[in-house]
Short mmCIF file of N, CA and C in Angstrom, two decimals:
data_model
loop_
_atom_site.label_atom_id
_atom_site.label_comp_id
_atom_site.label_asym_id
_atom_site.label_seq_id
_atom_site.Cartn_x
_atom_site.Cartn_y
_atom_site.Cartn_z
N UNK A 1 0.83 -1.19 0.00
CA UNK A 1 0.00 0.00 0.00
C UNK A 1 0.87 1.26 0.00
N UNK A 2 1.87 1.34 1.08
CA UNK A 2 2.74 2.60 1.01
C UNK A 2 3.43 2.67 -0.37
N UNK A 3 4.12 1.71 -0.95
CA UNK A 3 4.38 1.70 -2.34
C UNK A 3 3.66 2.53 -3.51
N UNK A 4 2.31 1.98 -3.37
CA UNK A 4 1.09 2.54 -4.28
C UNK A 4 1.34 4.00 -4.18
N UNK A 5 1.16 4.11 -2.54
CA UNK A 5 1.15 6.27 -2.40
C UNK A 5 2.34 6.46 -3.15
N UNK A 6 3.48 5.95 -2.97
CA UNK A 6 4.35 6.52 -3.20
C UNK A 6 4.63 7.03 -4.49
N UNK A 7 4.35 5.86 -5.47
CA UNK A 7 3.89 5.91 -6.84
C UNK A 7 3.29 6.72 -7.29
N UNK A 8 1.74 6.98 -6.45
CA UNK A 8 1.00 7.91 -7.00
C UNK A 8 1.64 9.42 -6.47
N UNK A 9 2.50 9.75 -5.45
CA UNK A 9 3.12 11.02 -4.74
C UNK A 9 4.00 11.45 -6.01
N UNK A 10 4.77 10.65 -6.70
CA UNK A 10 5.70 10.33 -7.92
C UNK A 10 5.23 11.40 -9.31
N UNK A 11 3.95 10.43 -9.53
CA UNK A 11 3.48 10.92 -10.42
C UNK A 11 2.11 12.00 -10.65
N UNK A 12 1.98 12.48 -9.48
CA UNK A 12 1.65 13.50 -9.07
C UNK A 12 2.62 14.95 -8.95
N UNK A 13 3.55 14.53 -8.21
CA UNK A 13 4.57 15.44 -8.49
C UNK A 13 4.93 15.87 -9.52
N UNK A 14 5.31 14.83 -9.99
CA UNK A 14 5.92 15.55 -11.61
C UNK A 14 5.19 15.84 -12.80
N UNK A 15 3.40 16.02 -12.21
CA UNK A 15 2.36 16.48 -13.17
C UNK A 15 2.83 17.68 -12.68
N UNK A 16 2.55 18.02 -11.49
CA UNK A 16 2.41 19.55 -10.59
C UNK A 16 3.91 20.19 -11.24
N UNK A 17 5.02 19.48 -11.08
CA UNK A 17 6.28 20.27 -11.72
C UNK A 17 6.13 20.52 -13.11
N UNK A 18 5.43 19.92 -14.19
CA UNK A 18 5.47 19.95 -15.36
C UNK A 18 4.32 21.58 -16.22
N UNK A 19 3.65 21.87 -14.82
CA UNK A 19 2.64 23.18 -15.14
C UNK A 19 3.60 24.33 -14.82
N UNK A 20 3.62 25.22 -15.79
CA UNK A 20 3.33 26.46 -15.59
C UNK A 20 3.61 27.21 -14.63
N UNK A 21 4.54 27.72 -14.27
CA UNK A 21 4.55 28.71 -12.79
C UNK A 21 2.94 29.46 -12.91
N UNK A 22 2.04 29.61 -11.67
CA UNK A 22 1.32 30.62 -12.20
C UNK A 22 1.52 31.13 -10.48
N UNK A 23 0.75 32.69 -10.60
CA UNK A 23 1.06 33.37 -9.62
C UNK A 23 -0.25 33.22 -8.23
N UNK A 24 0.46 33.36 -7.26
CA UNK A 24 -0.12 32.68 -6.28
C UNK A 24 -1.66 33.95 -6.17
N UNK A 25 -1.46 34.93 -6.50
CA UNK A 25 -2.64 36.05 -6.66
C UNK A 25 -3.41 35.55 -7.85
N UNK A 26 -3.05 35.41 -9.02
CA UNK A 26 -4.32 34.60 -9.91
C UNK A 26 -4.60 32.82 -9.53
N UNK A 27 -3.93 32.44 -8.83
CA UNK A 27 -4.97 31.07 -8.57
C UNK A 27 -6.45 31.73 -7.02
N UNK A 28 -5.49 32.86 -6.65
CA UNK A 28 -6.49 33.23 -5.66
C UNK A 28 -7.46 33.85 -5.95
N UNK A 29 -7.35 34.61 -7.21
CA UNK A 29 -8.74 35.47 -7.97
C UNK A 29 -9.53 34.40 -8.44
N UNK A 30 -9.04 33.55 -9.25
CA UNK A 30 -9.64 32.24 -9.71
C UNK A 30 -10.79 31.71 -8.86
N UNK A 31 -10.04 31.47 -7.54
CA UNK A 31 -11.36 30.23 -6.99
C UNK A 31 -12.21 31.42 -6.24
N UNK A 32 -11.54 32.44 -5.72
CA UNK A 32 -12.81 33.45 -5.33
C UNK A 32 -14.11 33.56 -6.60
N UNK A 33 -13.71 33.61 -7.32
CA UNK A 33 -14.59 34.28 -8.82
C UNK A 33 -15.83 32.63 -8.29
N UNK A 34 -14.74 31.52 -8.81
CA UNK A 34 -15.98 30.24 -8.76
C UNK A 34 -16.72 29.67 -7.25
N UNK A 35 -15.70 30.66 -6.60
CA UNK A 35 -16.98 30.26 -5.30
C UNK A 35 -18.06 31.65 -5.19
N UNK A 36 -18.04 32.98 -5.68
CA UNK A 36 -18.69 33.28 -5.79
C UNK A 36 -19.71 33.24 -6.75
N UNK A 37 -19.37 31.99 -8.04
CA UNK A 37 -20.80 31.84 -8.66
C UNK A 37 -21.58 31.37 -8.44
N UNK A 38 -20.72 30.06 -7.71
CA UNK A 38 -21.76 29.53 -6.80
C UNK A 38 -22.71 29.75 -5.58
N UNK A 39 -22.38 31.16 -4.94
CA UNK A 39 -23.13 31.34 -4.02
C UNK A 39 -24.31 32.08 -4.43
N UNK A 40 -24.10 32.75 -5.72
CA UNK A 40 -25.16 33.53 -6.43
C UNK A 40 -26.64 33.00 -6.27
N UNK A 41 -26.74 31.68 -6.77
CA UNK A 41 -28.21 31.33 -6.90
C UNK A 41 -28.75 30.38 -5.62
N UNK A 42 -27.80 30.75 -4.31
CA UNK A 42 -28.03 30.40 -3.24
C UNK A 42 -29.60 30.09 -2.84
N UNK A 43 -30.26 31.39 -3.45
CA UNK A 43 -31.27 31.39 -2.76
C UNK A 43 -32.49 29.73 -3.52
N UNK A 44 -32.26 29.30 -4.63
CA UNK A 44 -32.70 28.06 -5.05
C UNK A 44 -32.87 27.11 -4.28
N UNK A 45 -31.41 26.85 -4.09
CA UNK A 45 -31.19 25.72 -3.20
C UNK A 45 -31.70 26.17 -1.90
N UNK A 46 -31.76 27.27 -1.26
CA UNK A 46 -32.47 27.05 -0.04
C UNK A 46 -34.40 27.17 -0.21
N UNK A 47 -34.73 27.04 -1.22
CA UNK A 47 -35.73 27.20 -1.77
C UNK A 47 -36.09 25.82 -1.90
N UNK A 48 -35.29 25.09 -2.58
CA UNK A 48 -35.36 23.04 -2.57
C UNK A 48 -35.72 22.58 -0.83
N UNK A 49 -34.46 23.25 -0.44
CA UNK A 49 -34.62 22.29 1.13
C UNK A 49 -35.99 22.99 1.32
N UNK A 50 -37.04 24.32 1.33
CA UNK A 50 -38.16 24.45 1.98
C UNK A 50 -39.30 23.90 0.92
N UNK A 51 -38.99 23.66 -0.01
CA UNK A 51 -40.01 22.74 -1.34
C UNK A 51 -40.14 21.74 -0.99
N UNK A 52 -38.80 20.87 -0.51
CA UNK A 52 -39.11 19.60 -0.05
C UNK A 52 -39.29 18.73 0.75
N UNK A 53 -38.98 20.08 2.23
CA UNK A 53 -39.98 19.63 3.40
C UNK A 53 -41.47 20.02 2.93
N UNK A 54 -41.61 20.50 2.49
CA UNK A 54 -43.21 21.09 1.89
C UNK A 54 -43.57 19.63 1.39
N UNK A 55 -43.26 19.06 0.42
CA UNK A 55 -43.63 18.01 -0.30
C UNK A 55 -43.35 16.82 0.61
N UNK A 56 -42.45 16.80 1.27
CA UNK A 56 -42.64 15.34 2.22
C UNK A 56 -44.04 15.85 3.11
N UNK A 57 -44.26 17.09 3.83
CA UNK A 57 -45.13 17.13 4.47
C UNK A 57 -46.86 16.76 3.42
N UNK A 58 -47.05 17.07 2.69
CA UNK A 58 -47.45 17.28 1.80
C UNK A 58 -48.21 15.50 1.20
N UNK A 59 -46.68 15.36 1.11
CA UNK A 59 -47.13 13.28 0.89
C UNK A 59 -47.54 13.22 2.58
N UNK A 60 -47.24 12.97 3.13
CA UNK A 60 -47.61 12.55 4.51
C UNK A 60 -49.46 12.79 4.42
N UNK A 61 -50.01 13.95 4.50
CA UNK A 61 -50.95 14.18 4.47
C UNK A 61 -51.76 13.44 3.53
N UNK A 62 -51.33 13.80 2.21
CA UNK A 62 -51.79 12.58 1.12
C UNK A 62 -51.99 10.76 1.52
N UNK A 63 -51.08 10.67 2.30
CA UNK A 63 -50.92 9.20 2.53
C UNK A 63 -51.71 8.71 3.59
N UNK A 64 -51.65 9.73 4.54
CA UNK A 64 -52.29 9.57 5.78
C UNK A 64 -54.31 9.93 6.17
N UNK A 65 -53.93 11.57 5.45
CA UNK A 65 -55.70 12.09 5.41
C UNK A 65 -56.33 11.50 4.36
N UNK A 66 -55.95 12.05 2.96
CA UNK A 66 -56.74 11.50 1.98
C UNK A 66 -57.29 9.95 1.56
N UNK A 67 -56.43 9.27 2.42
CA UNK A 67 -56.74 7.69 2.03
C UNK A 67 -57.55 7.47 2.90
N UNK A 68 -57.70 7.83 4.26
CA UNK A 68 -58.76 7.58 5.21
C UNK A 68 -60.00 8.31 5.08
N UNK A 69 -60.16 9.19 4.07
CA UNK A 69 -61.18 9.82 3.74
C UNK A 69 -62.17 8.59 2.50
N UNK A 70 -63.12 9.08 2.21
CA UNK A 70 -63.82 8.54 0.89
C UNK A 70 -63.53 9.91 -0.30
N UNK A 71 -62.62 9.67 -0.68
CA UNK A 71 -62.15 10.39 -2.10
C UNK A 71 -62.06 9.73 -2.91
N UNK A 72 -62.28 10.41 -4.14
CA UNK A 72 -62.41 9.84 -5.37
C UNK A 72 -60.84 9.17 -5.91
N UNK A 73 -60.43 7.85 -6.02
CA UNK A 73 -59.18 7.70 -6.51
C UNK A 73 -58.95 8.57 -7.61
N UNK A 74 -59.26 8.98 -8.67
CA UNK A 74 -58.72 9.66 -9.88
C UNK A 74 -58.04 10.88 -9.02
N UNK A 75 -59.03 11.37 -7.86
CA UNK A 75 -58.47 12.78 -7.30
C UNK A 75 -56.80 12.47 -6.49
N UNK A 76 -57.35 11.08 -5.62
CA UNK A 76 -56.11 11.02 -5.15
C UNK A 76 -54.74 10.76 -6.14
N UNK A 77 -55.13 10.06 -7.17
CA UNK A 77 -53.81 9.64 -8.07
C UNK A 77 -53.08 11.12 -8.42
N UNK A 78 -54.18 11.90 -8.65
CA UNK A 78 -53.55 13.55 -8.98
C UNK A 78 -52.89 14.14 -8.07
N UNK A 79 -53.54 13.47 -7.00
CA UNK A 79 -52.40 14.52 -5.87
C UNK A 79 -51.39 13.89 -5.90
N UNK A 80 -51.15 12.15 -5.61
CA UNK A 80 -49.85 11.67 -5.88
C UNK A 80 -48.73 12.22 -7.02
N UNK A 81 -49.31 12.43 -8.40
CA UNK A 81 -48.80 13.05 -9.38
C UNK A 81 -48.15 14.24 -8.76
N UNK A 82 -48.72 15.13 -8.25
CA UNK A 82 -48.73 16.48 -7.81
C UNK A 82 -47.00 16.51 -6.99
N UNK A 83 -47.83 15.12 -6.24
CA UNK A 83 -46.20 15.31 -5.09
C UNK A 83 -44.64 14.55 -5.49
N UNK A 84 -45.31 13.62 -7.04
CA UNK A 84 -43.67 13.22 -6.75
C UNK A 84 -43.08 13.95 -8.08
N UNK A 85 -44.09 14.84 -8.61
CA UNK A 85 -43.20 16.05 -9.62
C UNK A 85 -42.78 16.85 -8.70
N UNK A 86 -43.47 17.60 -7.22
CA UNK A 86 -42.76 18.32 -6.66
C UNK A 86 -41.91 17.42 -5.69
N UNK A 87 -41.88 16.66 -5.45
CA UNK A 87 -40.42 15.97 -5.01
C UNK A 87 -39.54 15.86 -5.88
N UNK A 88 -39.67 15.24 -7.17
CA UNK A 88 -38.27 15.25 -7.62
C UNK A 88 -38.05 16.58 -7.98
N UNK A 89 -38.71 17.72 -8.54
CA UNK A 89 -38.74 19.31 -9.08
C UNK A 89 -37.23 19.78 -7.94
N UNK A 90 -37.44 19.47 -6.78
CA UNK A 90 -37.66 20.06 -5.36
C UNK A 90 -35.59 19.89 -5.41
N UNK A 91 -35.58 18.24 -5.30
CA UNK A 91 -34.05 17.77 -5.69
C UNK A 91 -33.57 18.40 -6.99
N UNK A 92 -34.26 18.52 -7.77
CA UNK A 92 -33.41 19.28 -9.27
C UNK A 92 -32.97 20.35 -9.20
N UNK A 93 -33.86 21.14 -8.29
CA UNK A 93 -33.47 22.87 -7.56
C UNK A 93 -31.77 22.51 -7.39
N UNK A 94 -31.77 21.76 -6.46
CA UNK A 94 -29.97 21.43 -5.36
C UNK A 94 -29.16 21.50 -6.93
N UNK A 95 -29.92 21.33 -7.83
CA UNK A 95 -28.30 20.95 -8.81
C UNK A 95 -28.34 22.94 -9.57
N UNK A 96 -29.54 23.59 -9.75
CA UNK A 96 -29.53 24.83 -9.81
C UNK A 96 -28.11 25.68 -10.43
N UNK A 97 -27.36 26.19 -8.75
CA UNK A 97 -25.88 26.35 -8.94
C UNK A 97 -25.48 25.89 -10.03
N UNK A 98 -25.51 24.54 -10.51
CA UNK A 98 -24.32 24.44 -11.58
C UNK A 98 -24.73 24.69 -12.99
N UNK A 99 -25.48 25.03 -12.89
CA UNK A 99 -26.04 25.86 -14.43
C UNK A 99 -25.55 26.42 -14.95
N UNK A 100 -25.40 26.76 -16.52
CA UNK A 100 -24.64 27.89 -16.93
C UNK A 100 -25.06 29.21 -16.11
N UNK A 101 -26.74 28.72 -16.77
CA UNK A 101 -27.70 29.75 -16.36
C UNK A 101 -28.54 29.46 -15.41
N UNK A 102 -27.93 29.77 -14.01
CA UNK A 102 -29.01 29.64 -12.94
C UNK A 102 -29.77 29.83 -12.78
N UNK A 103 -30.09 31.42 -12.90
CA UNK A 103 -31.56 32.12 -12.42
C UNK A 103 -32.30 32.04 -13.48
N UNK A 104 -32.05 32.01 -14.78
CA UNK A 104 -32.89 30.80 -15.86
C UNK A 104 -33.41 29.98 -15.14
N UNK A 105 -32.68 28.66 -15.37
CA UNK A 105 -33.10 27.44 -14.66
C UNK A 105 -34.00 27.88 -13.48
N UNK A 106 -33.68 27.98 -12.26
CA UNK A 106 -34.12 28.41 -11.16
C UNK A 106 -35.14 28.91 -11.29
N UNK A 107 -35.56 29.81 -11.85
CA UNK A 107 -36.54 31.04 -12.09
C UNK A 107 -38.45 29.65 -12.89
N UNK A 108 -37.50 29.11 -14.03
CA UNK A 108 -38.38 28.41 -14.87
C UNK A 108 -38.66 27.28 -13.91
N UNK A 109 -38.21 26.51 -13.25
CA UNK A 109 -38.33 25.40 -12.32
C UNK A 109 -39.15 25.37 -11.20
N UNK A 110 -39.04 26.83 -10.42
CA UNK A 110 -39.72 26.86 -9.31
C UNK A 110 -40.91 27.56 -9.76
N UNK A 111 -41.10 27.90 -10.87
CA UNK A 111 -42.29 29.04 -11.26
C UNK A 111 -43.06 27.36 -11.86
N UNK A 112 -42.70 26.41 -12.20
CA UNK A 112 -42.91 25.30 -13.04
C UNK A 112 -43.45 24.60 -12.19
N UNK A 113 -43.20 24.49 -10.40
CA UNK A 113 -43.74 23.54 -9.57
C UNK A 113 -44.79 23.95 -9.39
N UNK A 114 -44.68 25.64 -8.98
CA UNK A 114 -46.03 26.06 -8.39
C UNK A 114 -46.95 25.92 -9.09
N UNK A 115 -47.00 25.93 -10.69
CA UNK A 115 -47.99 25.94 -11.27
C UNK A 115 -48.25 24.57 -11.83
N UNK A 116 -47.18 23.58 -12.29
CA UNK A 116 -48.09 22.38 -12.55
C UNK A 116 -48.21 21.50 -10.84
N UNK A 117 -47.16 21.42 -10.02
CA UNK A 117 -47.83 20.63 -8.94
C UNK A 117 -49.20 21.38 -7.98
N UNK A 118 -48.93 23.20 -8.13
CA UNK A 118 -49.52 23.59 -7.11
C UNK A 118 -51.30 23.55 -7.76
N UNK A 119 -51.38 23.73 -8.69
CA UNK A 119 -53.02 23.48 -9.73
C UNK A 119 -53.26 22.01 -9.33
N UNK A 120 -52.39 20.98 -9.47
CA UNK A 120 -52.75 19.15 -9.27
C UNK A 120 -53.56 19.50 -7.48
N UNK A 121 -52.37 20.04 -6.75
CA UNK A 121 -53.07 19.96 -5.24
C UNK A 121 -54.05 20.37 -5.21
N UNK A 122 -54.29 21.67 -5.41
CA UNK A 122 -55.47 22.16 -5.01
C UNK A 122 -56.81 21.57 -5.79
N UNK A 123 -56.47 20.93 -7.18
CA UNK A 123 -57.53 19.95 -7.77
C UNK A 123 -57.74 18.54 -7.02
N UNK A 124 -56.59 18.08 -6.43
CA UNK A 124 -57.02 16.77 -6.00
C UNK A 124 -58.06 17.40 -4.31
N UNK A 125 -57.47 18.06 -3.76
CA UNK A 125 -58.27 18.52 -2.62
C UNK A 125 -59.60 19.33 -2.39
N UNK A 126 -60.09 19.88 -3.28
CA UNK A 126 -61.21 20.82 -3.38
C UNK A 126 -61.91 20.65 -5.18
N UNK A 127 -61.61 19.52 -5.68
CA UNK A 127 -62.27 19.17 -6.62
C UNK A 127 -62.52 20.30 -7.63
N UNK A 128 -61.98 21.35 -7.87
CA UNK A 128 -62.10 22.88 -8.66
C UNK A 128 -61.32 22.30 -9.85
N UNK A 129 -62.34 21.98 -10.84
CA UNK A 129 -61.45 21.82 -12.35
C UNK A 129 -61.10 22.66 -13.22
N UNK A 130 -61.59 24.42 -12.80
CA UNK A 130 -61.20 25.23 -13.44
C UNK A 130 -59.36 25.59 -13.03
N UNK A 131 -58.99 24.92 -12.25
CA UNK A 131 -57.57 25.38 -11.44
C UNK A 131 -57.18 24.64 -12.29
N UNK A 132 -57.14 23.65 -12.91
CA UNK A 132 -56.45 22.64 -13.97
C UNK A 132 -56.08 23.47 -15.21
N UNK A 133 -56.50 24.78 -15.68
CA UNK A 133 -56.30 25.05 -16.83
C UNK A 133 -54.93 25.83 -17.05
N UNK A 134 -53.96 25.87 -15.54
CA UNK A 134 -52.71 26.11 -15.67
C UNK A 134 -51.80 25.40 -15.62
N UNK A 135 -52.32 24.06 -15.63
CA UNK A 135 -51.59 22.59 -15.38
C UNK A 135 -50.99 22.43 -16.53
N UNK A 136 -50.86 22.53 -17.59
CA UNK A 136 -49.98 22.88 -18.75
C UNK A 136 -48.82 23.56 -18.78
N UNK A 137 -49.06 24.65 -18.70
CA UNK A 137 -48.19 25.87 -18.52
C UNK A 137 -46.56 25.32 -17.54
N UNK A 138 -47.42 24.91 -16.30
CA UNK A 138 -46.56 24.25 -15.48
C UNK A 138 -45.70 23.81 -15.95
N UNK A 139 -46.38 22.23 -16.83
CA UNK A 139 -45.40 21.30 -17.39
C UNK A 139 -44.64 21.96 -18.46
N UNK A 140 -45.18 22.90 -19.29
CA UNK A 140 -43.98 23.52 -20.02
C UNK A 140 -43.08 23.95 -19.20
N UNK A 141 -43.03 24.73 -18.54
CA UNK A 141 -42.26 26.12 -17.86
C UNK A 141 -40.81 24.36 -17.22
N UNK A 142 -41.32 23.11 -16.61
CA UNK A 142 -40.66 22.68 -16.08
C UNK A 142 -40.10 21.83 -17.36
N UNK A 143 -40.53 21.45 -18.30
CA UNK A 143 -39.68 21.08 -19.74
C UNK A 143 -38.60 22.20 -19.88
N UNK A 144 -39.07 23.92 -19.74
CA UNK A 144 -37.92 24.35 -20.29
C UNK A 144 -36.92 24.55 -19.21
N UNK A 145 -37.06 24.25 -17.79
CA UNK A 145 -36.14 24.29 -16.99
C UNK A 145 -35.49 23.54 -17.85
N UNK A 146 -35.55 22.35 -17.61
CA UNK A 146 -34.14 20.95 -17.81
C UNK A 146 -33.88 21.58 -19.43
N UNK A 147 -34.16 22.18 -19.74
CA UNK A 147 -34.08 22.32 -21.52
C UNK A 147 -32.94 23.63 -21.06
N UNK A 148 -33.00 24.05 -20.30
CA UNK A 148 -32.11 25.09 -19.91
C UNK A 148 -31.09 24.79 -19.13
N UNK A 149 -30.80 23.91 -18.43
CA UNK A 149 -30.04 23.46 -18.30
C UNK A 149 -28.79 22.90 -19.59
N UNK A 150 -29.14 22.64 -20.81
CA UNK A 150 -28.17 22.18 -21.51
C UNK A 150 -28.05 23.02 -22.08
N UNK A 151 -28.05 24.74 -22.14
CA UNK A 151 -28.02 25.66 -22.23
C UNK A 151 -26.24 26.07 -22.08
#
């Protein structure tokens, strides 16, 4: 095993000797610049972690109230729909940051939950089928997230 390190210490080294002097002030502008891009669309990701306690709370209720009720299955299947687009929606936020274009992404994604998961909830719970007629929109807006992502 110490062999192996050593090997790899070897040829590690003499990658690191084989670069470039560069100056110890531009490797330091460097990673400032990329840790501040990443903190930019901070507010996403803390937007995921409160989306997706929302949505675990959210299934819970689904799993727990609505099944012990007499509801219509078609209603409940919609709310299920509802919650595991905003669960996974919720995890796709966390990857946000690495976007070219964050607040793109970000912007289209979370505007994408509220309107296709948040129209499913309030249809599976209060039976209002006119709230369905933004349930589209939703699913676009969250097509062009990930479509923005390869942006």
């Amino acid at each position: 095993m110490a062999d192996c390190l050593s090997k790899l210490g070897s040829a590690l080294g003499g990658i690191y000797n084989s670069l470039p002097s560069i100056a110890p002030k531009e490797v330091e502008r460097v990673i400032v610049r990329e840790i501040a891009m990443l903190r930019g669309p901070q507010y996403f990701v803390r937007f995921a972690g409160l989306s997706g306690a929302t949505a675990v709370g959210l299934g819970a209720y689904g799993s727990h109230v609505m099944r012990k009720k007499e509801v219509d299955p078609k209603l409940t299947e919609i709310f299920e729909i509802a919650n595991k687009y905003h669960f996974l929606h919720s995890l796709a936020l966390l990857a946000v940051p690495l976007a070219r274009k964050p607040v793109l992404v970000g912007t289209l994604m979370t505007s994408g939950i509220v309107l296709f998961s948040g129209s499913c909830y309030v249809h599976a719970l209060t039976g209002n089928m006119a709230v369905r007629n933004v349930t589209p929109y939703g699913g676009f807006l969250l097509i062009f997230a990930w479509l923005a992502f390869a942006l």
